[in-house]
């Protein structure tokens, strides 16, 4: 399924005099579960935003499967095969769960959304992903009435509706109860076993170390270490920068 490696070279983004991402050169492992960790303010989400077209980098490149996708609009990044979730869930609170997932097909305008809502194939696919994440019983509930953890699952179902080869998750465990964290982790493992690549920003170190194949550590806007979880956990630079040892 995978379209190839996602990589950056010299990626840089400054806000005023502060380099939120500073000459970041990273290559994520295709077909694996990659994690991006680091202290608050280390540039992880800004890095995600540069990669997915939410903001334009000042310099450097983003390549996916050998193609330069630097600075492309978010919908073009998505069309290339990269899906993402956000640190704070992006859902339509007054739309039903099913309508939210159908909206992720990215129809143009309200007329397109209405057409999608009545397309039997799209509706069945949406219900399939809702079953997969475990909230199909809530398909007619307005999204605002879901728990925060359920909203995270809804957002993930919307990401999956676009059938991405690579999925970037920004703090999927943030604010989620332990039972739902276990469900999200199990789902990530299942989807990865089916061929999808994951890149996960996460502060829950227990989850990172148990879930990831490859870990990249950011500090002050740039990667300072990478490797298997056990190697990264023992790296003196990581202990100093991230764990304060």
Coordinates of C-alpha atoms in Angstrom, one line a residue:
X1 CA 0.0 0.0 0.0
X2 CA 2.7 2.5 0.9
X3 CA 3.8 5.1 -1.6
X4 CA 7.3 5.4 -0.2
X5 CA 9.4 7.2 2.4
X6 CA 8.5 10.6 3.8
X7 CA 11.6 12.7 4.3
X8 CA 12.6 16.3 5.0
X9 CA 15.9 18.0 4.2
X10 CA 16.9 21.2 5.9
X11 CA 13.3 22.1 6.8
X12 CA 13.2 25.4 8.5
X13 CA 10.4 27.6 9.8
X14 CA 10.8 30.7 11.9
X15 CA 8.3 32.9 13.7
X16 CA 9.9 36.3 14.3
X17 CA 13.3 35.5 15.6
X18 CA 12.5 32.1 16.9
X19 CA 13.2 29.0 14.7
X20 CA 10.4 26.6 15.6
X21 CA 11.8 24.1 13.1
X22 CA 15.6 24.5 12.5
X23 CA 17.3 22.7 9.6
X24 CA 15.4 19.5 10.3
X25 CA 16.6 16.6 8.2
X26 CA 14.6 13.4 8.8
X27 CA 13.8 10.2 7.0
X28 CA 10.9 8.2 8.3
X29 CA 10.8 4.4 7.9
X30 CA 8.3 3.3 5.3
X31 CA 5.8 0.7 6.4
X32 CA 6.7 1.2 10.1
X33 CA 5.3 3.0 13.2
X34 CA 7.5 6.1 13.6
X35 CA 7.3 8.3 16.7
X36 CA 8.3 12.0 17.1
X37 CA 9.0 13.0 20.7
X38 CA 10.5 15.9 22.5
X39 CA 9.8 18.5 25.2
X40 CA 7.1 21.1 24.8
X41 CA 8.1 23.8 22.4
X42 CA 10.6 21.5 20.6
X43 CA 8.9 22.1 17.2
X44 CA 7.0 18.8 16.7
X45 CA 3.6 20.2 15.7
X46 CA 5.2 23.0 13.6
X47 CA 7.2 20.3 11.8
X48 CA 3.9 18.3 11.2
X49 CA 2.3 21.5 9.9
X50 CA 5.2 22.2 7.5
X51 CA 5.0 18.6 6.1
X52 CA 1.3 18.6 5.6
X53 CA 1.0 22.0 4.0
X54 CA -0.7 23.8 6.9
X55 CA 2.1 26.3 6.9
X56 CA 4.8 27.0 4.3
X57 CA 8.4 26.3 5.4
X58 CA 10.9 29.1 5.0
X59 CA 13.4 26.7 3.5
X60 CA 14.2 23.1 3.0
X61 CA 12.3 20.3 1.2
X62 CA 9.6 17.7 1.9
X63 CA 9.7 14.6 -0.3
X64 CA 7.2 11.7 -0.4
X65 CA 8.0 8.6 -2.4
X66 CA 10.7 10.6 -4.1
X67 CA 8.4 13.4 -5.1
X68 CA 8.9 17.0 -3.9
X69 CA 5.7 18.1 -2.1
X70 CA 7.2 21.1 -0.3
X71 CA 4.6 23.8 0.3
X72 CA 1.8 22.1 -1.4
X73 CA -1.7 22.9 -0.2
X74 CA -3.1 20.5 2.4
X75 CA -5.6 19.0 0.0
X76 CA -2.8 18.2 -2.4
X77 CA -0.7 16.6 0.3
X78 CA -3.8 14.5 1.3
X79 CA -4.3 13.5 -2.4
X80 CA -0.6 12.4 -2.5
X81 CA -1.4 9.8 0.2
X82 CA -0.7 11.6 3.6
X83 CA -3.4 11.9 6.2
X84 CA -3.2 13.6 9.5
X85 CA -5.0 14.2 12.8
X86 CA -4.6 17.2 15.0
X87 CA -3.6 17.8 18.6
X88 CA -7.0 19.4 19.1
X89 CA -9.7 17.4 17.3
X90 CA -11.0 19.0 14.1
X91 CA -14.6 17.9 13.7
X92 CA -17.9 19.4 12.8
X93 CA -19.7 19.5 16.2
X94 CA -23.2 19.9 14.9
X95 CA -23.0 17.3 12.2
X96 CA -23.6 13.6 13.0
X97 CA -20.8 11.1 13.3
X98 CA -21.6 9.6 9.9
X99 CA -21.7 13.1 8.3
X100 CA -18.3 13.9 9.7
X101 CA -16.7 10.9 8.2
X102 CA -18.5 11.5 4.8
X103 CA -17.2 15.1 4.9
X104 CA -13.6 13.7 4.9
X105 CA -14.1 12.5 1.3
X106 CA -13.5 16.2 0.7
X107 CA -16.4 17.0 -1.6
X108 CA -16.5 20.5 -3.0
X109 CA -19.1 22.7 -1.3
X110 CA -22.3 21.8 0.4
X111 CA -23.8 20.3 -2.8
X112 CA -20.9 17.9 -2.9
X113 CA -21.4 17.0 0.7
X114 CA -25.1 16.3 0.1
X115 CA -24.3 14.1 -2.9
X116 CA -21.8 12.2 -0.8
X117 CA -24.3 11.8 2.0
X118 CA -26.6 10.0 -0.4
X119 CA -24.0 7.9 -2.2
X120 CA -24.5 4.3 -1.1
X121 CA -20.9 3.4 -1.6
X122 CA -19.5 6.3 0.4
X123 CA -22.1 5.7 3.2
X124 CA -21.1 2.1 3.4
X125 CA -17.4 2.9 3.5
X126 CA -18.0 5.5 6.3
X127 CA -19.9 2.9 8.3
X128 CA -17.1 0.4 7.7
X129 CA -14.5 2.8 9.2
X130 CA -16.8 3.7 12.1
X131 CA -17.1 0.0 12.8
X132 CA -13.4 -0.3 12.6
X133 CA -12.7 2.4 15.2
X134 CA -15.6 1.1 17.4
X135 CA -18.1 3.9 17.3
X136 CA -20.5 2.8 14.6
X137 CA -23.3 2.6 17.2
X138 CA -23.0 6.4 17.4
X139 CA -23.3 7.2 13.7
X140 CA -26.5 9.3 14.1
X141 CA -25.2 11.2 17.2
X142 CA -24.0 14.8 16.8
X143 CA -20.3 14.9 17.2
X144 CA -20.5 17.5 20.0
X145 CA -22.1 14.9 22.2
X146 CA -19.2 12.5 22.0
X147 CA -16.6 12.1 24.7
X148 CA -13.2 13.6 23.8
X149 CA -11.8 10.1 23.3
X150 CA -14.7 9.3 21.0
X151 CA -14.0 12.5 19.1
X152 CA -10.4 11.3 18.6
X153 CA -11.7 8.1 17.2
X154 CA -14.1 10.0 14.9
X155 CA -11.3 12.1 13.6
X156 CA -9.2 9.0 12.9
X157 CA -12.2 7.5 11.0
X158 CA -12.3 10.6 8.9
X159 CA -8.6 10.4 8.2
X160 CA -9.0 6.7 7.2
X161 CA -11.9 7.5 4.9
X162 CA -9.5 9.2 2.5
X163 CA -7.5 5.9 2.3
X164 CA -4.0 7.4 3.1
X165 CA -0.8 5.3 2.8
X166 CA 0.9 7.4 5.5
X167 CA -1.0 8.6 8.6
X168 CA 0.4 11.4 10.8
X169 CA -1.2 11.5 14.3
X170 CA -0.6 14.5 16.6
X171 CA -0.9 13.4 20.2
X172 CA -3.6 10.7 19.7
X173 CA -3.5 9.7 23.4
X174 CA -3.8 13.3 24.7
X175 CA -6.8 13.7 27.0
X176 CA -7.9 10.1 26.4
X177 CA -8.7 7.5 29.0
X178 CA -6.5 4.4 29.3
X179 CA -9.1 2.0 27.7
X180 CA -9.4 4.2 24.6
X181 CA -5.6 4.6 24.5
X182 CA -5.4 0.8 24.3
X183 CA -8.0 0.8 21.5
X184 CA -6.1 3.5 19.5
X185 CA -2.8 1.6 19.9
X186 CA -4.4 -1.7 18.8
X187 CA -5.9 0.0 15.8
X188 CA -2.6 1.6 14.8
X189 CA -0.9 -1.8 15.0
X190 CA -3.6 -3.4 12.9
X191 CA -3.5 -0.7 10.2
X192 CA 0.3 -0.9 10.2
X193 CA 0.2 -4.6 9.7
X194 CA -2.0 -4.0 6.7
X195 CA 0.7 -1.8 5.1
X196 CA 0.1 1.8 6.4
X197 CA 3.0 3.9 7.6
X198 CA 2.5 5.9 10.8
X199 CA 4.2 9.0 12.2
X200 CA 3.0 9.8 15.7
X201 CA 3.7 12.8 17.8
X202 CA 3.1 11.7 21.4
X203 CA 4.0 12.7 25.0
X204 CA 2.9 9.4 26.5
X205 CA 6.3 7.7 26.7
X206 CA 4.9 4.3 27.7
X207 CA 2.8 4.3 24.6
X208 CA 5.7 5.5 22.4
X209 CA 8.1 2.9 23.6
X210 CA 5.6 0.0 23.3
X211 CA 4.1 1.1 19.9
X212 CA 7.0 2.4 17.9
X213 CA 9.5 0.8 15.6
X214 CA 11.5 4.0 15.1
X215 CA 11.7 7.1 17.2
X216 CA 12.9 10.6 16.3
X217 CA 13.7 13.0 19.1
X218 CA 13.3 16.8 18.6
X219 CA 14.8 19.5 20.7
X220 CA 14.8 23.2 19.9
X221 CA 13.4 22.6 16.4
X222 CA 15.8 20.0 15.2
X223 CA 16.2 16.2 15.5
X224 CA 18.9 15.3 18.0
X225 CA 18.6 11.5 18.0
X226 CA 16.8 8.7 16.3
X227 CA 16.6 4.9 16.3
X228 CA 14.8 2.0 17.9
X229 CA 12.9 2.9 21.2
X230 CA 15.5 1.1 23.5
X231 CA 18.4 2.9 21.8
X232 CA 16.7 6.3 22.0
X233 CA 15.7 5.8 25.6
X234 CA 19.4 5.3 26.6
X235 CA 20.8 8.2 24.5
X236 CA 22.5 10.7 26.8
X237 CA 21.4 13.6 24.6
X238 CA 17.8 12.5 24.9
X239 CA 18.0 12.1 28.7
X240 CA 19.3 15.6 29.0
X241 CA 17.0 17.3 26.5
X242 CA 13.7 15.4 27.0
X243 CA 13.8 13.8 30.4
X244 CA 15.9 16.4 32.2
X245 CA 18.5 13.9 33.4

